PDB file of C-alpha atoms and ligand atoms in Angstrom:
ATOM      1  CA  UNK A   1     -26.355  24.515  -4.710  1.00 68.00           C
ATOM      2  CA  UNK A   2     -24.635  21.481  -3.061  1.00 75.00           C
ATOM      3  CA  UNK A   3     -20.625  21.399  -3.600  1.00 87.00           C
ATOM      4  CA  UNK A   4     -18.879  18.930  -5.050  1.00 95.00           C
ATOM      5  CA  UNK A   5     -17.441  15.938  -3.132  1.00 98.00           C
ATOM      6  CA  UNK A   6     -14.229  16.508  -2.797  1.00 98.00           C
ATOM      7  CA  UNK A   7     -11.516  13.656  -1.964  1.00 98.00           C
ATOM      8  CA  UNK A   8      -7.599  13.839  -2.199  1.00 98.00           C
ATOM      9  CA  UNK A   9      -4.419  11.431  -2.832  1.00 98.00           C
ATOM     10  CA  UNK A  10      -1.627  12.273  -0.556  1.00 98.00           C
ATOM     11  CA  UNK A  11       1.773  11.967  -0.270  1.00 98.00           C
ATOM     12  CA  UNK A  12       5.570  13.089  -0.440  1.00 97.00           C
ATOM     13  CA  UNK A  13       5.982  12.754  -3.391  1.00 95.00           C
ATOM     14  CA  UNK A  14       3.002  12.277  -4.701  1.00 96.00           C
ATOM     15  CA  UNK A  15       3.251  13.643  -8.915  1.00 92.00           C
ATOM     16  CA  UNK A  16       3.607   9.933  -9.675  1.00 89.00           C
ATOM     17  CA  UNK A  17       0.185   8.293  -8.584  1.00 96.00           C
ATOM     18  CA  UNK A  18      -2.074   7.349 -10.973  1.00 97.00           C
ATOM     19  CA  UNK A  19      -5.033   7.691  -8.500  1.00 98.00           C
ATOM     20  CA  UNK A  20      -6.718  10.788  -9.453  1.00 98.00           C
ATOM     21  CA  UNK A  21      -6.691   8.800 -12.707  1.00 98.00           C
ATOM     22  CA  UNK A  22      -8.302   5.926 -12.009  1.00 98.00           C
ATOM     23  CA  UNK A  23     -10.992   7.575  -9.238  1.00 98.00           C
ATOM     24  CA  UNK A  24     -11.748   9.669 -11.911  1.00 98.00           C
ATOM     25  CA  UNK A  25     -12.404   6.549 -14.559  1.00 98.00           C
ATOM     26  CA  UNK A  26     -14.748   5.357 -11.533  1.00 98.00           C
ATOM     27  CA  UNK A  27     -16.745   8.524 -11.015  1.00 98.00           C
ATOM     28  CA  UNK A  28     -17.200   8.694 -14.669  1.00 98.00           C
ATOM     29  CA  UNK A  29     -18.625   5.419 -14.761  1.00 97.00           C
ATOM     30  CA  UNK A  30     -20.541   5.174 -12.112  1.00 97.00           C
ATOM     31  CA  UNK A  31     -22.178   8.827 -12.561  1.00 97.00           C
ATOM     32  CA  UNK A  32     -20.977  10.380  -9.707  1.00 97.00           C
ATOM     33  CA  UNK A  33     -20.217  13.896  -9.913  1.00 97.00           C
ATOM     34  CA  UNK A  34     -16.514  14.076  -7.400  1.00 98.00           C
ATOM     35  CA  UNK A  35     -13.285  16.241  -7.802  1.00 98.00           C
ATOM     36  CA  UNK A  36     -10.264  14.205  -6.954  1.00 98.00           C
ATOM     37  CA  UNK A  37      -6.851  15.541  -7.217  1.00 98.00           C
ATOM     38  CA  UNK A  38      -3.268  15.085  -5.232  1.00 98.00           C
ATOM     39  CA  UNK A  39      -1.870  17.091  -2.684  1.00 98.00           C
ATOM     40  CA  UNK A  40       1.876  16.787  -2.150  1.00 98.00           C
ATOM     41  CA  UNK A  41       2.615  17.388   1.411  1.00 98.00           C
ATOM     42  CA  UNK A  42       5.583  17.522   3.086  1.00 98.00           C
ATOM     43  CA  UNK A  43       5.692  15.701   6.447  1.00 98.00           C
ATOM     44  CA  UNK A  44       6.446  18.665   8.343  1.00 98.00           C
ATOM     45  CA  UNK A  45       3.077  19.992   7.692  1.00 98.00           C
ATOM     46  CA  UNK A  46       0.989  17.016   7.651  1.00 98.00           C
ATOM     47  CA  UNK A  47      -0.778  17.678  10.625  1.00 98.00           C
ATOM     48  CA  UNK A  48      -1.829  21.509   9.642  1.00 98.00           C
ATOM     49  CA  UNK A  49      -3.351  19.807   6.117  1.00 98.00           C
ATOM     50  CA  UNK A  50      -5.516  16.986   7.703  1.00 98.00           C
ATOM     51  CA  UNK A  51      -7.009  19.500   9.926  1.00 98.00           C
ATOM     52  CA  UNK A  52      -7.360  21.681   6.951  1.00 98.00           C
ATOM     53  CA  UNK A  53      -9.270  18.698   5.058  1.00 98.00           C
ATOM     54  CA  UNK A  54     -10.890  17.857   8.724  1.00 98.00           C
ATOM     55  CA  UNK A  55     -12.261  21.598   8.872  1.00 97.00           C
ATOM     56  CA  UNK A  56     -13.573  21.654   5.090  1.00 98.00           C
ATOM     57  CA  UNK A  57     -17.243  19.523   4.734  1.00 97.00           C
ATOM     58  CA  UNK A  58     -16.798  18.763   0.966  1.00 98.00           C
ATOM     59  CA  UNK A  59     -13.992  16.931   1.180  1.00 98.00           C
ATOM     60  CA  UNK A  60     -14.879  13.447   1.883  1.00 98.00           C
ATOM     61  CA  UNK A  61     -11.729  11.071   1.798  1.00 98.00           C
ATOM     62  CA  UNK A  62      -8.054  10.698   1.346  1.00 98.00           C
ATOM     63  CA  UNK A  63      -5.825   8.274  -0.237  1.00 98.00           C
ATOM     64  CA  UNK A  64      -2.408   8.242   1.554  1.00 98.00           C
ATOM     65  CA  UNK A  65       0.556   6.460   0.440  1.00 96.00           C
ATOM     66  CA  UNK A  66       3.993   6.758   1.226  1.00 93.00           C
ATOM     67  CA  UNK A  67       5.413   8.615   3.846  1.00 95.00           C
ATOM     68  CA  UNK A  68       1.980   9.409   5.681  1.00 97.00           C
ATOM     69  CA  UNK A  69      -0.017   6.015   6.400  1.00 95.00           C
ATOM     70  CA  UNK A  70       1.533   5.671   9.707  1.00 95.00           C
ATOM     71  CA  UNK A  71       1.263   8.942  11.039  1.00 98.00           C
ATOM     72  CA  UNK A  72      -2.229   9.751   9.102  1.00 98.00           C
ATOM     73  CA  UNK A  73      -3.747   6.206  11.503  1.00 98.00           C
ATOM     74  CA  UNK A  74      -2.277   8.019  14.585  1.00 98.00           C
ATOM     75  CA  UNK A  75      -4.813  11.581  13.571  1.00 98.00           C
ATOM     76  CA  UNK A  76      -7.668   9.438  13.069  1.00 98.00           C
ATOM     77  CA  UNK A  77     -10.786   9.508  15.333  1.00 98.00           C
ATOM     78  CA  UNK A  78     -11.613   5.738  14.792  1.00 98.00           C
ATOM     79  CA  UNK A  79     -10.507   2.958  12.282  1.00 98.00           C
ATOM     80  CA  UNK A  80     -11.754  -0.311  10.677  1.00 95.00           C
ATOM     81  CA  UNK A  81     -10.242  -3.584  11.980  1.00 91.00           C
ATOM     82  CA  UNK A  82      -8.047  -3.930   8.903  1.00 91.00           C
ATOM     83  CA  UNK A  83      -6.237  -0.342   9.655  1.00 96.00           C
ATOM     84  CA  UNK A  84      -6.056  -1.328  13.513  1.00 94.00           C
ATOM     85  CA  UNK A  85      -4.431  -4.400  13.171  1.00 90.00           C
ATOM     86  CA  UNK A  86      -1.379  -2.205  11.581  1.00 93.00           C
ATOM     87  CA  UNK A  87      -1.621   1.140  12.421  1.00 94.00           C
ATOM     88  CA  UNK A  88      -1.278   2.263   9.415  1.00 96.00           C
ATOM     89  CA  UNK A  89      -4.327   3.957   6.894  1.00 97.00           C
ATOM     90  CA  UNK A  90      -4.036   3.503   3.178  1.00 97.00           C
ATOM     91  CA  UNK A  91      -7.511   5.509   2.847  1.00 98.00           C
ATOM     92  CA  UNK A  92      -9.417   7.563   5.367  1.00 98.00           C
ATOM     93  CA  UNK A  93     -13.222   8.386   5.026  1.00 98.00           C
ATOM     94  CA  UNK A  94     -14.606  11.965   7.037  1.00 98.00           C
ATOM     95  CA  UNK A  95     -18.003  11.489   8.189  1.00 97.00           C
ATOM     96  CA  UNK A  96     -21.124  13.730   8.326  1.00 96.00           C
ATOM     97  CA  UNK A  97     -19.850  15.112  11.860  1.00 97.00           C
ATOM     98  CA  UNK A  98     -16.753  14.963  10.363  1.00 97.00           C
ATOM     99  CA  UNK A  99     -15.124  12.428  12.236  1.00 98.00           C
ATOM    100  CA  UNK A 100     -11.823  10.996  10.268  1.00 98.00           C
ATOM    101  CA  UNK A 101     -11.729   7.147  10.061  1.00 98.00           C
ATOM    102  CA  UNK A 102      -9.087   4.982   8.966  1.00 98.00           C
ATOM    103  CA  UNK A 103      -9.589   2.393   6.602  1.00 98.00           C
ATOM    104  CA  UNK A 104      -6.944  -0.102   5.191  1.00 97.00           C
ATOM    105  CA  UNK A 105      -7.274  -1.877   1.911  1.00 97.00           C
ATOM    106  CA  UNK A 106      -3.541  -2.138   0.435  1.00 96.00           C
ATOM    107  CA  UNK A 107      -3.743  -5.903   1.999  1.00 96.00           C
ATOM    108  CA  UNK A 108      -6.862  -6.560  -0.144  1.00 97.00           C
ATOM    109  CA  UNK A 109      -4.804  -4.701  -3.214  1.00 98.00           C
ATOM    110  CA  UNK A 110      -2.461  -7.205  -3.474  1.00 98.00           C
ATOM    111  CA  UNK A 111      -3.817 -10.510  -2.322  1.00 98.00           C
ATOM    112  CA  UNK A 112      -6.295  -9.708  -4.730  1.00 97.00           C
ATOM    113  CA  UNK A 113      -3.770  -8.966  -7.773  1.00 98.00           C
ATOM    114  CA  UNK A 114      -1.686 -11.397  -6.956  1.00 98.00           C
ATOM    115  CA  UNK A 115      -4.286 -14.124  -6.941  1.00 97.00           C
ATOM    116  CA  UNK A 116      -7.049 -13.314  -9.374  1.00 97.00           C
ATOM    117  CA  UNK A 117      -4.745 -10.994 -11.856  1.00 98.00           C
ATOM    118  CA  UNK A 118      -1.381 -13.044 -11.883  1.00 98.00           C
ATOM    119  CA  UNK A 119      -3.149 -16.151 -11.018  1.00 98.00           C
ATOM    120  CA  UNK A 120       0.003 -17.364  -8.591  1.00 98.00           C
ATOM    121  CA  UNK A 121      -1.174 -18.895  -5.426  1.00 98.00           C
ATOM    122  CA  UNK A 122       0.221 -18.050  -1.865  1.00 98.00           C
ATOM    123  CA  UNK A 123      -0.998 -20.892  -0.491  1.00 98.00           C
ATOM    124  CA  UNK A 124       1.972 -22.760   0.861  1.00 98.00           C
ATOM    125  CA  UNK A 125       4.366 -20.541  -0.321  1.00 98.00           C
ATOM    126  CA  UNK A 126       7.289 -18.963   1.011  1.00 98.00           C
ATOM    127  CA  UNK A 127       7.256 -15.058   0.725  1.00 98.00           C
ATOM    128  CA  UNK A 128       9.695 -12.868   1.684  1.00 98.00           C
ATOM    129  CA  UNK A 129       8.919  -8.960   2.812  1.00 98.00           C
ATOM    130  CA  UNK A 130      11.137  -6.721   2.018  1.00 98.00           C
ATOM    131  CA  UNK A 131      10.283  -3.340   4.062  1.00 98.00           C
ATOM    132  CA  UNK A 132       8.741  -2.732   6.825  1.00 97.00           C
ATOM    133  CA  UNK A 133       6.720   0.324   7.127  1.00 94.00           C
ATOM    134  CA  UNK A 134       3.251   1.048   6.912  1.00 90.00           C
ATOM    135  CA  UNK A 135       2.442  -0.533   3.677  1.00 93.00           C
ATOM    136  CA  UNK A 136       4.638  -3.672   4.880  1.00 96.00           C
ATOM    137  CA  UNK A 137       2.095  -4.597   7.800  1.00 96.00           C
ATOM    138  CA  UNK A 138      -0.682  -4.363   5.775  1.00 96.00           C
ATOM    139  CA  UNK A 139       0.643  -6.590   3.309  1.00 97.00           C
ATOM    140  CA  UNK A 140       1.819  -9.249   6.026  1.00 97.00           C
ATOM    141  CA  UNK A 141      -1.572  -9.298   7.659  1.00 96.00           C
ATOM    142  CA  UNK A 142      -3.266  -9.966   4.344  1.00 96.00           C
ATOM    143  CA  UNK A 143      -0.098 -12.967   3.559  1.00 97.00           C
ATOM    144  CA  UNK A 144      -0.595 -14.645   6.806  1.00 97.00           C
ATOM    145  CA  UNK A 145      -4.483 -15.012   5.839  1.00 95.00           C
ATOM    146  CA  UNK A 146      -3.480 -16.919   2.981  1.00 97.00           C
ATOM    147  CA  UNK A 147      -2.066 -19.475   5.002  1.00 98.00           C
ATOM    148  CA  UNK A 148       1.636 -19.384   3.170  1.00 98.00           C
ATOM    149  CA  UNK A 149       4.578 -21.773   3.997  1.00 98.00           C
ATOM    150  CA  UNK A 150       6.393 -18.924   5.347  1.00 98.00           C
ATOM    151  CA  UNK A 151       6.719 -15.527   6.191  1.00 98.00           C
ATOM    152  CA  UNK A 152      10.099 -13.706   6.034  1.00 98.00           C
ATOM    153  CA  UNK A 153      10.928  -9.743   6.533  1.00 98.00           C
ATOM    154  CA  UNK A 154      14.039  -7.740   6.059  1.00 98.00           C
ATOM    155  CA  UNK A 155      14.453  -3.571   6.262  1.00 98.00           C
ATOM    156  CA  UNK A 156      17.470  -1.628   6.067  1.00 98.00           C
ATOM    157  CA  UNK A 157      15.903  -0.951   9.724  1.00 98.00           C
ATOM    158  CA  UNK A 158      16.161  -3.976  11.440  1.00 98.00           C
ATOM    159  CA  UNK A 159      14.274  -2.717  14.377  1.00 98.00           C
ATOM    160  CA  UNK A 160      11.229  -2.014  12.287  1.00 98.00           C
ATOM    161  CA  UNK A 161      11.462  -5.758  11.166  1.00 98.00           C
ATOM    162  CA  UNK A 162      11.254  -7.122  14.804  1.00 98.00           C
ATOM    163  CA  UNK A 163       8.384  -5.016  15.363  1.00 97.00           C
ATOM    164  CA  UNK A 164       6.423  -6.620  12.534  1.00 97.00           C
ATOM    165  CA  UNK A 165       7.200  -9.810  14.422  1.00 98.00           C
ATOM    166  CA  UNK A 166       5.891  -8.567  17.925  1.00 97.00           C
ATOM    167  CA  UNK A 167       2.673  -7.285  16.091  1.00 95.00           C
ATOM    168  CA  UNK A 168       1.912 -10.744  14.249  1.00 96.00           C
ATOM    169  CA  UNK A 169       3.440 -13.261  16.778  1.00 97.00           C
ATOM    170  CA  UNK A 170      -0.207 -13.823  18.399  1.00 95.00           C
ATOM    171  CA  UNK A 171      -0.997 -15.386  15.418  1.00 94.00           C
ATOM    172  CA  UNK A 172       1.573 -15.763  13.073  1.00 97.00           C
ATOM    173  CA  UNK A 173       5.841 -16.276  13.502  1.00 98.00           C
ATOM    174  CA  UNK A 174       7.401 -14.157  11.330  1.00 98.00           C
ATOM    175  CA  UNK A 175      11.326 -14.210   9.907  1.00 98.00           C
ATOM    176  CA  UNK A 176      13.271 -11.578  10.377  1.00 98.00           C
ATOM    177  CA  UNK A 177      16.482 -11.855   7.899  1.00 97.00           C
ATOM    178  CA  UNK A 178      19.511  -9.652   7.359  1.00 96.00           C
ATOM    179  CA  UNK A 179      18.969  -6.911   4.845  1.00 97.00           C
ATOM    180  CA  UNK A 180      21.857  -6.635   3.273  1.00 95.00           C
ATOM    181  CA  UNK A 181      22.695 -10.112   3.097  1.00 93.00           C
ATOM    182  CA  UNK A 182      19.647 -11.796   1.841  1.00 96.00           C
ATOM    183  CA  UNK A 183      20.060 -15.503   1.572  1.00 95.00           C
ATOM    184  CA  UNK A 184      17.711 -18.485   0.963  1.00 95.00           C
ATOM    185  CA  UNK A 185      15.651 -18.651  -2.273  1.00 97.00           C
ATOM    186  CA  UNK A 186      11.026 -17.190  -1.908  1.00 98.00           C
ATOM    187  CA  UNK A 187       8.382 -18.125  -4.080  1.00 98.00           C
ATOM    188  CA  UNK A 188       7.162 -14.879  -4.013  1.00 98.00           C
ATOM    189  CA  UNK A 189       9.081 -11.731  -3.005  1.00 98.00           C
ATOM    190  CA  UNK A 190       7.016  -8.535  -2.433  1.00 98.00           C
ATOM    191  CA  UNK A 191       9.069  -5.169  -2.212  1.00 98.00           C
ATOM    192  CA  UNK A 192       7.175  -3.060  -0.139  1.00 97.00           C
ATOM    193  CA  UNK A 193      10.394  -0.001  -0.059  1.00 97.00           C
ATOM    194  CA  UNK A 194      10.108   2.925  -1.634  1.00 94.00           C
ATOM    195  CA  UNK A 195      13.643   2.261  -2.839  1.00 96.00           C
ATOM    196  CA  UNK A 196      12.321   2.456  -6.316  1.00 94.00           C
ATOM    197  CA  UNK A 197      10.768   5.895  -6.245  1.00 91.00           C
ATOM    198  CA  UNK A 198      14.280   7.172  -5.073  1.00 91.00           C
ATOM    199  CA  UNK A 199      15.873   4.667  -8.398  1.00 93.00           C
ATOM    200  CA  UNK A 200      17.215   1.962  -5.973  1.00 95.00           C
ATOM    201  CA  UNK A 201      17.717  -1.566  -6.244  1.00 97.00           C
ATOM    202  CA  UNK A 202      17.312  -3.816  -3.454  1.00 97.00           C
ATOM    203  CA  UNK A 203      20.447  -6.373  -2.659  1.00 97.00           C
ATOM    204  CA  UNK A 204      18.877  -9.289  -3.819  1.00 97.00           C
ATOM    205  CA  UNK A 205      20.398 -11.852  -6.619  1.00 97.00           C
ATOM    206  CA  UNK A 206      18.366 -14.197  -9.214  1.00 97.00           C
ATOM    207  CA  UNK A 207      19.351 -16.904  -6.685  1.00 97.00           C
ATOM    208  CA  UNK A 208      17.248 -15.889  -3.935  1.00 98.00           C
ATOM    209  CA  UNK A 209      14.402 -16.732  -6.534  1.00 98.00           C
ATOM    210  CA  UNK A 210      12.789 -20.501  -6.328  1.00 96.00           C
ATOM    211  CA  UNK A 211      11.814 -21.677  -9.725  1.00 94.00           C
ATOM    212  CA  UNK A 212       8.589 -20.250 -10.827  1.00 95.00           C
ATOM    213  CA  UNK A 213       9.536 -17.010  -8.219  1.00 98.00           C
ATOM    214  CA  UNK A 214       7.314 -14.075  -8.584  1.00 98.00           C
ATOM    215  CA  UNK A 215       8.405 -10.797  -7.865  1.00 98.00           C
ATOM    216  CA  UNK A 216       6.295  -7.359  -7.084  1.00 98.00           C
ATOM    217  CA  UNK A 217       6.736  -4.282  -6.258  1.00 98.00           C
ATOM    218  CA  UNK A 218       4.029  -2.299  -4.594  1.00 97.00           C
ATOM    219  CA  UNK A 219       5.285   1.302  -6.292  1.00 96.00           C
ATOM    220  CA  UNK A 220       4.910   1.907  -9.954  1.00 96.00           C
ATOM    221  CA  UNK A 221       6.225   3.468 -12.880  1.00 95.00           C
ATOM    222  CA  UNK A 222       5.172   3.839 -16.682  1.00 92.00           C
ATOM    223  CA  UNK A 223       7.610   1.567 -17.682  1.00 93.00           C
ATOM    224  CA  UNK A 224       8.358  -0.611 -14.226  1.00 95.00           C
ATOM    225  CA  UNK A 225      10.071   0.133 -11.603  1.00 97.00           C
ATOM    226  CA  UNK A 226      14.124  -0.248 -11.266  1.00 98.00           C
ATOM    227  CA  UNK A 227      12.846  -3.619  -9.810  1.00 98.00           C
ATOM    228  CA  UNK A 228      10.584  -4.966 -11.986  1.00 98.00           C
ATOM    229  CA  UNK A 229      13.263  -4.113 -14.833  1.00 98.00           C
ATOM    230  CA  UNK A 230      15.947  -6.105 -13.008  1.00 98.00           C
ATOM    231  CA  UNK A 231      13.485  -9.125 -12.781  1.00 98.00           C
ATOM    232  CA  UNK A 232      12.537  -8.758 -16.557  1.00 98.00           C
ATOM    233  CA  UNK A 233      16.336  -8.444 -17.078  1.00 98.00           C
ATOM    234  CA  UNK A 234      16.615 -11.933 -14.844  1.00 98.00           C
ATOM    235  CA  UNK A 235      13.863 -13.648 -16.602  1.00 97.00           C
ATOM    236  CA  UNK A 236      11.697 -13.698 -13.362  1.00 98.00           C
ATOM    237  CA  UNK A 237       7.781 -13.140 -13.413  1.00 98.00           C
ATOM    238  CA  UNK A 238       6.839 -10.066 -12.152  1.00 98.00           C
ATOM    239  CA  UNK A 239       4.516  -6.989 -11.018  1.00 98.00           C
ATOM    240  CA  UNK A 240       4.241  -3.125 -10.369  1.00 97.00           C
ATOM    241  CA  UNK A 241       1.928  -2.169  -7.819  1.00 97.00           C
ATOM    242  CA  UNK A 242      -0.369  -0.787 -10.767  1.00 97.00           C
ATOM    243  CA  UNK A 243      -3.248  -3.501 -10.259  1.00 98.00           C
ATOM    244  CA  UNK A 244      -2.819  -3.430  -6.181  1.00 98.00           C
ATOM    245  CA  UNK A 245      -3.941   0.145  -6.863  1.00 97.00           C
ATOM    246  CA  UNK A 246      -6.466  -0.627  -9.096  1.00 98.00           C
ATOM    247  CA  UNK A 247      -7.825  -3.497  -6.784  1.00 97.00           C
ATOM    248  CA  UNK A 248      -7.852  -1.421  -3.789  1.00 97.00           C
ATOM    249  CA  UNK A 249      -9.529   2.132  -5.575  1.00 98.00           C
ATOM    250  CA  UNK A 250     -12.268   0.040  -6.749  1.00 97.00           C
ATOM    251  CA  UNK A 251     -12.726  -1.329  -3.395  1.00 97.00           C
ATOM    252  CA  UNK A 252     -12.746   1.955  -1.719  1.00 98.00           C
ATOM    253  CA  UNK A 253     -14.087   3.802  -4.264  1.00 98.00           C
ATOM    254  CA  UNK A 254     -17.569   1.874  -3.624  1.00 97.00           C
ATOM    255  CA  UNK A 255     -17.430   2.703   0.267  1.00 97.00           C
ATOM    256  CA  UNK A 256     -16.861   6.150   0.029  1.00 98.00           C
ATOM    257  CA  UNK A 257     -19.515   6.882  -2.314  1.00 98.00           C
ATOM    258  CA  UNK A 258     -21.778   4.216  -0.356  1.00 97.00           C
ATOM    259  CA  UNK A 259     -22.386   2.035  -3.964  1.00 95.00           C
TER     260      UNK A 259
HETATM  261  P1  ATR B 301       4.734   3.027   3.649  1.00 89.79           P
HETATM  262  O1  ATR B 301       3.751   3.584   4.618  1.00 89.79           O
HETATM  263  O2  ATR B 301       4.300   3.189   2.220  1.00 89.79           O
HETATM  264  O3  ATR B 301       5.135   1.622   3.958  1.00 89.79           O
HETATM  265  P2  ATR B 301       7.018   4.020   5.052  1.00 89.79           P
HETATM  266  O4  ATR B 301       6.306   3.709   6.324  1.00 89.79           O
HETATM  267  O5  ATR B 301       7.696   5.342   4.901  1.00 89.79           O
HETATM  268  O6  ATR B 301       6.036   3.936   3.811  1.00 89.79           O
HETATM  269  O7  ATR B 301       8.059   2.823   4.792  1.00 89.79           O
HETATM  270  C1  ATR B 301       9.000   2.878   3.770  1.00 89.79           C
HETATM  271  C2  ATR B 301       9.818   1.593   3.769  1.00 89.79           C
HETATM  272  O8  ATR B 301      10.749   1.676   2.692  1.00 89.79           O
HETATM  273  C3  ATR B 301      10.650   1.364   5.018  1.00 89.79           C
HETATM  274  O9  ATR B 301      10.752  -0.027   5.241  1.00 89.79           O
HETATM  275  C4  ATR B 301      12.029   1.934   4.611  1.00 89.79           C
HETATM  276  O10 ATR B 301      13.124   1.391   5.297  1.00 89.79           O
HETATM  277  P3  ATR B 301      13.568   1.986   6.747  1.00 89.79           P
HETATM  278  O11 ATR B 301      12.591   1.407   7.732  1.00 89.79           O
HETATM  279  O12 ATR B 301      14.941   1.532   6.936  1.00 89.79           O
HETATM  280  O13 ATR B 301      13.435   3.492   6.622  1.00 89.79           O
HETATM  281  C5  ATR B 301      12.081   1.492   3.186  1.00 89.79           C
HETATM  282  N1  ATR B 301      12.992   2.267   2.324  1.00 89.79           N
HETATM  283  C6  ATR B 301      12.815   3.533   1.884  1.00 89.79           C
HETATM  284  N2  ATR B 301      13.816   3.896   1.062  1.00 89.79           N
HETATM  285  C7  ATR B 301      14.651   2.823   0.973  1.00 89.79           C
HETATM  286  C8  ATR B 301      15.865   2.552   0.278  1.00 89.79           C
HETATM  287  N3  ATR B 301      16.427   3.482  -0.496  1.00 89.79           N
HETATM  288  N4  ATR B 301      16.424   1.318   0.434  1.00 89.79           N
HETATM  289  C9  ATR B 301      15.846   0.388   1.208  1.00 89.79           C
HETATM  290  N5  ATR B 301      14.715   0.578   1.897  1.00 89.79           N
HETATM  291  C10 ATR B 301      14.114   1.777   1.787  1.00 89.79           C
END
């Protein structure tokens, strides 16, 4: 008898995502017979899990989110373009000879909520970044593609920021700004820290908001995030990262199981 297909979400911590949730909704409806659970790994032993996974034929793709994408890209045998560009894997897919691939959709997660869910154009906007990991470049990439007004970054890491810049300045120039002293008012502001999983608030004030600003925030909660609460609480329009995950399963849910 064949085994079940079995894929994983990853990540430290990892109790929170609703993607074993929502894979599951999409096996269900489209008949396919999958186990999908999360696996909360530490990032010490990362490396002696994915070869765990790599070693084990039924399982058949990962999720990753937060801290792994970076350092899950830099185990992989081979990558789409998307996941090249930034180095960074939101998904993997093993193949038959179990090779591990990168793959990269969180950019196509939230162009795709922002436009066709909120209905708020990027076009001509300006955006500001906040963060700059993994998740960060993926998002930036995906920005520039819409052809916005601007594009401005700031991390508690300033470093990381500049290197955002290096890795889009063939194409694209990039802001860096202060992070603790953000000034100048965004269209759209996307919080890409995981500030809010550890209850944070970013330093930001209504003013850095244009009229008609839209915030998100690529973590979720049941109820928001501290973020989105502070934005409800300042009468600005805004998002959880619940329909970038949505968005992005769907997509990858119909390339790993080839639909
Ligand atoms: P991901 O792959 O999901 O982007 P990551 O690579 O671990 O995750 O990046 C996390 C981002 O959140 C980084 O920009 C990090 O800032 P640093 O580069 O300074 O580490 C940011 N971050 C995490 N916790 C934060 C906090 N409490 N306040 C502000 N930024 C935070």
């Amino acid at each position: 008898m064949k085994t079940k297909d079995i894929y994983h979400v990853i990540g430290y911590p990892v109790k929170h995502s609703l993607s074993p949730k929502i894979q599951m909704q999409l096996a269900t409806k489209y008949n396919q017979d999958i186990a999908f659970t999360a696996v909360e790994i530490e990032p010490q032993d990362l490396e002696q899990k994915i070869q765990e996974f790599k070693s084990n034929p039924s399982v058949k793709g990962l999720s990753v989110t937060v801290p792994h994408k970076e350092k899950v890209f830099a185990m992989c045998d081979n990558s789409d373009e998307l996941a090249k560009d930034v180095k960074a894997a939101s998904n993997v897919i093993f193949t038959e000879d179990r090779q591990m691939i990168a793959l990269n959709y969180d950019g196509l997660g939230i162009v795709n909520d922002i436009k066709n869910n909120h209905k708020v154009s990027i076009k001509n906007k300006s955006v500001l970044v906040i963060g700059a990991g993994g998740a960060a470049k993926a998002v930036v990439a995906a920005i520039i593609a819409e052809k916005p007004k601007s594009i401005t970054i700031a991390n508690r890491t300033k470093s990381k920021a500049d290197d955002i810049k290096k890795l889009f300045a063939y194409k694209y120039s990039v802001d860096v700004a202060s992070f603790e002293n953000i000034t100048g008012k965004y269209d759209i502001v996307i919080n890409s820290t995981s500030a809010s999983i550890d209850g944070q608030m970013l330093p930001l004030s209504k003013d850095n908001f244009g009229e008609n600003g839209f915030a998100y925030d690529l973590m979720y909660a049941e109820n928001g995030t501290i973020f989105t609460k502070w934005c409800d609480d300042n009468n600005i329009k805004n998002a959880d990262g619940k329909g970038m995950l949505m968005e992005l399963s769907k997509a990858v849910f119909k390339y790993w199981r080839n639909l």
